[in-house]
Coordinates of C-alpha atoms and ligand atoms in Angstrom, one line a residue:
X1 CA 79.6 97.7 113.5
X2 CA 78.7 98.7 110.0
X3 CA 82.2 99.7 108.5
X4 CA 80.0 102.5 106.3
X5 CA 78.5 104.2 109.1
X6 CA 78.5 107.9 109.3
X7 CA 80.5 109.3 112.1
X8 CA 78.4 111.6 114.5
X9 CA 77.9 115.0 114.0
X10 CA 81.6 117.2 114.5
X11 CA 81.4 118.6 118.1
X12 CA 84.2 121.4 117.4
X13 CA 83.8 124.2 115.4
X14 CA 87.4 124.8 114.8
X15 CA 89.0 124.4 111.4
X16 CA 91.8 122.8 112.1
X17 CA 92.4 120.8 115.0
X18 CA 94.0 117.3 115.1
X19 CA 96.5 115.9 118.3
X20 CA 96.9 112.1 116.5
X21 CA 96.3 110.0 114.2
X22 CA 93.2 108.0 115.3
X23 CA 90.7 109.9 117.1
X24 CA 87.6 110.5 114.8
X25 CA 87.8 111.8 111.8
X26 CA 86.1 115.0 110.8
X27 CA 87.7 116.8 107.6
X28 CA 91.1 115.8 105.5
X29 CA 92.4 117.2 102.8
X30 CA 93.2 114.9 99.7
X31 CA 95.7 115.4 96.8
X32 CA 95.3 115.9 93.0
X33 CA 96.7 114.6 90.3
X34 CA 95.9 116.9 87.7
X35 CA 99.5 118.9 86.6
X36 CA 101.5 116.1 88.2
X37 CA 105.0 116.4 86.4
X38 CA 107.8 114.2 86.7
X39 CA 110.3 115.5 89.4
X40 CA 112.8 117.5 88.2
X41 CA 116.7 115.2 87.9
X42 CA 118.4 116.1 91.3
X43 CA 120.5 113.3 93.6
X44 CA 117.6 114.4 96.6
X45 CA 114.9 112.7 94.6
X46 CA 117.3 109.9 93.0
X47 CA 118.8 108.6 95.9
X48 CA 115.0 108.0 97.2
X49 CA 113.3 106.3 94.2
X50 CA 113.3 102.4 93.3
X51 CA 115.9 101.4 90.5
X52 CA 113.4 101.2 87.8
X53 CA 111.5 103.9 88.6
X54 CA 114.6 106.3 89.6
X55 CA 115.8 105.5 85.8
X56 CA 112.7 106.8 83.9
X57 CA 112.3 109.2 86.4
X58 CA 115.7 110.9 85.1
X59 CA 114.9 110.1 81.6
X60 CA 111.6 111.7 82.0
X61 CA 112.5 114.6 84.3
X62 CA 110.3 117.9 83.8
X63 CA 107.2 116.1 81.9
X64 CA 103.7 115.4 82.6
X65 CA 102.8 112.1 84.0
X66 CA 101.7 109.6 81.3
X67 CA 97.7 109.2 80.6
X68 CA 98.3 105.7 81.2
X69 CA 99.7 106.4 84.9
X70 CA 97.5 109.2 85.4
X71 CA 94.0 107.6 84.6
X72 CA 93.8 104.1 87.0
X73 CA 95.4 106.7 90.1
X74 CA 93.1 109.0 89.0
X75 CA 89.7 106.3 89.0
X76 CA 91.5 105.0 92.4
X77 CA 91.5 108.6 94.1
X78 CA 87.8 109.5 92.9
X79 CA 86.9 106.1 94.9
X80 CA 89.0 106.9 97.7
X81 CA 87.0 109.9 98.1
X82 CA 83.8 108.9 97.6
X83 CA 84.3 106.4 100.8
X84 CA 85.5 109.0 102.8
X85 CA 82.6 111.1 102.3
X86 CA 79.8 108.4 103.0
X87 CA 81.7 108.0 106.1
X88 CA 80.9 111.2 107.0
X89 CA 84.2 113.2 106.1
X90 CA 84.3 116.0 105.0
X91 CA 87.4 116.1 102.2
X92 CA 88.6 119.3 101.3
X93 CA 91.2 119.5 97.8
X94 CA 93.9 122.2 96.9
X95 CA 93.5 123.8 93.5
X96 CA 94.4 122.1 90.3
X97 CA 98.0 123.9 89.3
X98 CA 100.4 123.8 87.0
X99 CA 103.7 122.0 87.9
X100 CA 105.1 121.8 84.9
X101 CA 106.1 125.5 85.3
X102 CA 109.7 126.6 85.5
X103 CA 110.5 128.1 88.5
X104 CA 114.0 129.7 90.2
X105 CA 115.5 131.0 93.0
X106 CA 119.2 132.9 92.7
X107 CA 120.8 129.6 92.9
X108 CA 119.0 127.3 91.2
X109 CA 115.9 126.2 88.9
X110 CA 113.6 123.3 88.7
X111 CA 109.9 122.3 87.6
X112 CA 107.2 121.1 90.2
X113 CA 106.1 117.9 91.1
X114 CA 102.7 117.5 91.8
X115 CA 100.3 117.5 95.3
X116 CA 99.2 114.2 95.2
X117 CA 100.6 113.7 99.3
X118 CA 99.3 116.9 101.2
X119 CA 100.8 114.9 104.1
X120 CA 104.6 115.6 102.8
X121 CA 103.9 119.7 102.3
X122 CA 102.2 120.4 105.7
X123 CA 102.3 119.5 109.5
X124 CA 99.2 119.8 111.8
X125 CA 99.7 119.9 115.5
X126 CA 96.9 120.9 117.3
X127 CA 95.3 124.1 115.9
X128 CA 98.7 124.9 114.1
X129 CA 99.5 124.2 110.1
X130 CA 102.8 124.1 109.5
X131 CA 104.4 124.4 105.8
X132 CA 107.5 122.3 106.0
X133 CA 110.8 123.1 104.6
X134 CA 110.8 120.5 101.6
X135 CA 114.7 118.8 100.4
X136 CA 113.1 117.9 96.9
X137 CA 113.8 121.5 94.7
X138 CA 111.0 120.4 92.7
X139 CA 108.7 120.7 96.0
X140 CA 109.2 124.2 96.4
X141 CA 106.1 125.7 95.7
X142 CA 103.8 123.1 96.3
X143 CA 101.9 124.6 98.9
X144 CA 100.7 127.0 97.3
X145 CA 98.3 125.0 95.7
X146 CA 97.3 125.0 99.4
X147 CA 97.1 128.2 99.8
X148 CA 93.3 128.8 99.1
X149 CA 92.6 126.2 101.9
X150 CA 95.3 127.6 104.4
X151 CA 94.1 131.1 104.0
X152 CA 90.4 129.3 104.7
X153 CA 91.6 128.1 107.5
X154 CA 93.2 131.1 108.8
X155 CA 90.4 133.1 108.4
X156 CA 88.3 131.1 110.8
X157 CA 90.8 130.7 113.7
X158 CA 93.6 128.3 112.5
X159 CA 97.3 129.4 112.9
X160 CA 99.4 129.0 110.1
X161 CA 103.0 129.1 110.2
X162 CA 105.4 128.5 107.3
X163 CA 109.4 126.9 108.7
X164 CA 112.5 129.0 107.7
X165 CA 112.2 129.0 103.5
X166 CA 115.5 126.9 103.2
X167 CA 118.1 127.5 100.1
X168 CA 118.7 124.3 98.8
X169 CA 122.2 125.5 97.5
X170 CA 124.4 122.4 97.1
X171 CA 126.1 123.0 101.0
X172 CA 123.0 120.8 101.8
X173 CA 123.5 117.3 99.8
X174 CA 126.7 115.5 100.4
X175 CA 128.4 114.7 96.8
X176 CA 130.3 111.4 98.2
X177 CA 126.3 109.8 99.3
X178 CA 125.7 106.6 98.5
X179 CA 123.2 104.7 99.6
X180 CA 124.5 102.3 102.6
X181 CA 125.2 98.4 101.7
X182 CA 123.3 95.8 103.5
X183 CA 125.4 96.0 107.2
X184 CA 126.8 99.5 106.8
X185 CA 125.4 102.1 109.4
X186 CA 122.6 104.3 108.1
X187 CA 123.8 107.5 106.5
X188 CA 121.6 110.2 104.5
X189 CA 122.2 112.8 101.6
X190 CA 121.6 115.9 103.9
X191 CA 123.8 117.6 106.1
X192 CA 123.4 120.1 108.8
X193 CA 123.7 123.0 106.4
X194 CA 119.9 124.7 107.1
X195 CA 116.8 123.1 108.6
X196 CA 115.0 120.8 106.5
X197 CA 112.4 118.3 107.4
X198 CA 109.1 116.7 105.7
X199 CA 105.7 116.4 107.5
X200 CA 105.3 112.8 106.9
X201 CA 108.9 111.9 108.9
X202 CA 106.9 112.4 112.1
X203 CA 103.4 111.2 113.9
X204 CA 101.8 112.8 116.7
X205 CA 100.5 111.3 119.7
X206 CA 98.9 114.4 121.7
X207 CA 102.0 115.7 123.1
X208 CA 104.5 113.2 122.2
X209 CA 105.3 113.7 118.9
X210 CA 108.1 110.9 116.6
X211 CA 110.4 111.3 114.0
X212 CA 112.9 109.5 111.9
X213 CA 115.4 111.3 110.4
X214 CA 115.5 110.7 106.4
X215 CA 117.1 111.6 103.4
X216 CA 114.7 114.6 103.7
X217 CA 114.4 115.2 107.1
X218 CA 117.8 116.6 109.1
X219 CA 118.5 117.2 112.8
X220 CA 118.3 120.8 112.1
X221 CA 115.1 120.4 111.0
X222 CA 113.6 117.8 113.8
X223 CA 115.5 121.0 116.2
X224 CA 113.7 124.0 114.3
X225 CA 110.2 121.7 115.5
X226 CA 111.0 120.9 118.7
X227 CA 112.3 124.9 119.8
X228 CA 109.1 125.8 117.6
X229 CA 106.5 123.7 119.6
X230 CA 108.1 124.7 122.5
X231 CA 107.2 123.0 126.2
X232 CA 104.2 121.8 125.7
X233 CA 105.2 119.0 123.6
X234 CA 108.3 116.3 123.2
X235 CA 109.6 115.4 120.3
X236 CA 111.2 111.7 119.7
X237 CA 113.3 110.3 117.7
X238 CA 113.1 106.7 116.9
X239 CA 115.8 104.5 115.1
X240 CA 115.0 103.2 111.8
X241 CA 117.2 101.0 109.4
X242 CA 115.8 101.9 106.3
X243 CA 118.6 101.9 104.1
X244 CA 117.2 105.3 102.6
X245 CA 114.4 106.3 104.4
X246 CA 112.0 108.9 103.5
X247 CA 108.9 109.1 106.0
X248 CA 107.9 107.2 108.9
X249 CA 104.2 106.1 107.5
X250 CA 106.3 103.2 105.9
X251 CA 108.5 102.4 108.9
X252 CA 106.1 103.1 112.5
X253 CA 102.5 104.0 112.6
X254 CA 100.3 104.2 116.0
X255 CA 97.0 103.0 115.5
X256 CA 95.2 104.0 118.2
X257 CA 96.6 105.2 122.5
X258 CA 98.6 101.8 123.2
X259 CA 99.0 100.4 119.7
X260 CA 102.1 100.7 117.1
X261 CA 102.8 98.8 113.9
X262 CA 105.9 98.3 113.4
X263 CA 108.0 97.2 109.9
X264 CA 110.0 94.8 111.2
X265 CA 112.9 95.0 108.3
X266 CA 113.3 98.3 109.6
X267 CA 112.3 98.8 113.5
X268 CA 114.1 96.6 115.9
X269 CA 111.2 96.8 119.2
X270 CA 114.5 97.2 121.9
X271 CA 115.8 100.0 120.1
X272 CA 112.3 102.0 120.1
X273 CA 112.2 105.1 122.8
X274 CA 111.3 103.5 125.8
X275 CA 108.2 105.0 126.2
X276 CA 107.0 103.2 123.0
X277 CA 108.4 99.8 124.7
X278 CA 104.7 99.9 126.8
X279 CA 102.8 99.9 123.7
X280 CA 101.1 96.9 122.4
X281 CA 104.0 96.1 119.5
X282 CA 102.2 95.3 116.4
X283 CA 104.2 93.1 113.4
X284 CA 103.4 94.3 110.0
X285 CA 102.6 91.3 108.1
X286 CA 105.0 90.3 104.9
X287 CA 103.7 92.7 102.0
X288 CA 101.9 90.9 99.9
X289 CA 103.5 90.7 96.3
X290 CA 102.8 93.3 93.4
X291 CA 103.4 90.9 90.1
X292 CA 102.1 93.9 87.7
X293 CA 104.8 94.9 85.5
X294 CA 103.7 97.8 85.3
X295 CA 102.8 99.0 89.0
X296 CA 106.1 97.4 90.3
X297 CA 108.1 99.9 87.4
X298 CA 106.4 103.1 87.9
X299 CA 105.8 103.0 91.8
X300 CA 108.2 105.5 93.5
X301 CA 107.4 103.7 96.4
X302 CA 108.9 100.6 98.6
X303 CA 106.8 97.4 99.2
X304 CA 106.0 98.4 102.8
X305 CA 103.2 100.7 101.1
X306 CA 101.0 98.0 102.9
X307 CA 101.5 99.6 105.9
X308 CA 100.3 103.4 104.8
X309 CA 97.4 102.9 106.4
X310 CA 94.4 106.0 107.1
X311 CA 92.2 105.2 110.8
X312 CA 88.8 106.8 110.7
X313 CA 88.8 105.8 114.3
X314 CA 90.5 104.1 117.0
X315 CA 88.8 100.7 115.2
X316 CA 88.5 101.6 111.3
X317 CA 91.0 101.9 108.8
X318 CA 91.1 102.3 105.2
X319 CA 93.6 99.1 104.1
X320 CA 94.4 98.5 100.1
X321 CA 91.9 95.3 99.4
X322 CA 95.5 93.8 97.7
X323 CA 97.2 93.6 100.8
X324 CA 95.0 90.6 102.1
X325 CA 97.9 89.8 104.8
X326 CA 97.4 93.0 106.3
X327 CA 93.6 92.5 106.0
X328 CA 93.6 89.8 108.1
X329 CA 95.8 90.8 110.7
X330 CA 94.4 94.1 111.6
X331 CA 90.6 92.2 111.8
X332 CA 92.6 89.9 114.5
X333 CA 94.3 92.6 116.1
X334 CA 90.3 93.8 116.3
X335 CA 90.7 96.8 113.7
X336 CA 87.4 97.0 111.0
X337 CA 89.8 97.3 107.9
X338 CA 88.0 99.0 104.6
X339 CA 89.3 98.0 102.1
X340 CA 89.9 100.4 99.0
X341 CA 91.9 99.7 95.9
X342 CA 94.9 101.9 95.3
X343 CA 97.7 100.4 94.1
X344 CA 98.0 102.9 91.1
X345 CA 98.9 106.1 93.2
X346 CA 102.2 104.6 94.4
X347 CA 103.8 106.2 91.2
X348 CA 102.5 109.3 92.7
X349 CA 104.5 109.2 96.2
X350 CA 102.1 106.9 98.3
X351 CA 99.1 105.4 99.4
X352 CA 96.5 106.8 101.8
X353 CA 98.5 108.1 105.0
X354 CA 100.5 109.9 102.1
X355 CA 97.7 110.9 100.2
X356 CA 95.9 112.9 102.9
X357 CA 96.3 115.2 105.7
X358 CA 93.6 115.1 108.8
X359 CA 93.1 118.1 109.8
X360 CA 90.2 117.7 112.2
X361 CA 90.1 114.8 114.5
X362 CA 87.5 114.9 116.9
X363 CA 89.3 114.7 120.7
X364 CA 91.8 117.0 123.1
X365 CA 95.4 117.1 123.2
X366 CA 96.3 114.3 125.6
X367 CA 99.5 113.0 127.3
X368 CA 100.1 109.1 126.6
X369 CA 102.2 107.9 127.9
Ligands
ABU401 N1 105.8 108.5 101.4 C1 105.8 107.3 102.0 C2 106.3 106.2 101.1 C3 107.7 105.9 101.3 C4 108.1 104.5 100.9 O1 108.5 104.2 99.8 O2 108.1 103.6 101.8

């Protein structure tokens, strides 16, 4: 099959409507980089970025990215894109915006962040797009550099839906966190004081839909979905031992009906839901090592990155080229990997699961399992 074939003409004519994360792709949006501002000092963000990159983080707090950051993520994305589009994918952008804009609420202020992952800010299930109640402060506006899109979307059928606006006051971080030692149980920053959750803890497959809770996503929050989604869909949570986790696109991924890679620092297979147990259980390979100075200090990201993975289709995925152990384990799993460079976004939040959100897959909301 010729990796750079366009996919067939869309058969739906509704704006959004997506049930999993392999069926073929028709429209996504990507994220910008233009306006992306250091996130703002708070333990939330800390407690989730590498040492290195945590420390200039709070050095840097509230400024514009560096040009030198900015320009190779930047070169990266505009490739990303053009691939996307000669595979027949429609991409779709938010606006550029301003992030380094103060903003408040009665209890507290911040600056933005940036929208380089549209997959954090927004959750599609089904026809539904769901803005998610961030953790980060510095999140708190960042769909509405969505909101020309969303409105879009609305217009021509979609349902939108924005989760309870939380607070953020300080009732929702625990002061005493610390991130867990090596054999101590998992524990996050967030307790049960509101409802909080990002997109990117879950995946969908038709009406089972997974979840890991996070230093971002609470069981309040996984609660608010499941009452939200109501019947028609269950909602699992699976066990992950990332010492401080923050979405699952580094942790679980399905790859198509009958197929999940699994990170296997942080998944143990006989502690998965037991529907998942029937799955083909696929072993991410060992990452393959990032010796740049540079891209190991500035990613805010962990080395499982390999493993943020974007399928066109039930057999073709967009892989980073660097990753060459991954490369050659999807071709023998029997996936068509394409490889694009992208090492540079990690300072941004992620690679290409993070960097996108599907919002039309071609294919009907299915039971699996
Ligand atoms: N947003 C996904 C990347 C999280 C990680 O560092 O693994």
């Amino acid at each position: 099959m010729n990796v750079h074939a366009p996919l067939p003409e869309p058969l739906t004519e509704r704006p959004v409507s997506s049930h999993n994360e392999w069926d073929p792709l028709e429209e996504i949006i990507v994220g910008r980089l233009e306006g992306s501002t250091i996130p703002s000092d708070h333990p939330v963000v800390t407690c989730n970025i590498p040492g290195m990159a945590a420390r200039a983080q709070a050095l840097a707090a509230g400024f514009r990215f560096p040009k030198f950051m900015v320009e190779p993520a930047q070169q990266e994305l505009d490739a990303f894109i053009q691939v996307l589009e000669r595979l027949g994918v429609k991409v779709t952008r938010p606006e550029p915006y301003n992030h380094k804009a103060k903003f408040s609420t009665p209890d507290w202020s911040s600056r933005g962040f940036c929208n380089s992952c549209p997959r954090d800010s927004m959750l599609v299930i089904g026809d539904e797009i769901i803005e998610t109640p961030m953790a980060w402060p510095c999140r708190y506006f960042e769909t509405h550099s969505y909101r020309p899109i969303l409105k879009d979307y609305f217009r021509r059928g979609a349902r939108w839906t924005a989760a309870p606006r939380p607070q953020l006051t300080d009732e929702l971080f625990d002061p005493a966190f610390k991130l867990p030692e090596k054999g101590e149980p998992i524990r996050y920053i967030l307790t049960e004081f509101e409802p909080v959750f990002d997109a990117a803890d879950f995946f969908r497959c038709g009406r089972d839909i997974f979840v890991t809770r996070s230093n971002v996503t609470n069981a309040m929050g996984i609660e608010w979905l499941r009452r939200h989604l109501g019947e028609g869909y269950r909602i699992h949570e699976i066990k992950s031992r990332c010492p401080n986790p923050m979405h699952i696109d580094t942790t679980i991924l399905p790859l198509g009906p009958g197929k999940i890679l699994i990170n296997p620092e942080y998944i143990y297979p006989d502690e998965l839901p037991d529907i998942l147990k029937k799955w083909d259980i696929l072993v991410a390979p060992e990452p393959d090592p990032i010796e740049d100075r540079i891209l190991k200090i500035t990613s805010m990201c962990g080395k499982w990155l390999s493993m943020n993975i974007l399928m066109i289709d039930e057999k073709r995925m967009i892989v980073d080229p660097h990753h060459t152990n991954m490369m050659r384990q999807v071709e023998k799993w029997g996936f068509e990997p394409i490889p694009v460079p992208f090492l540079h976004y990690a300072a941004f939040g992620g690679a290409f699961h993070c960097a996108t959100l599907d919002v039309r897959r071609r294919g009907t909301l299915e039971s699996y399992f």
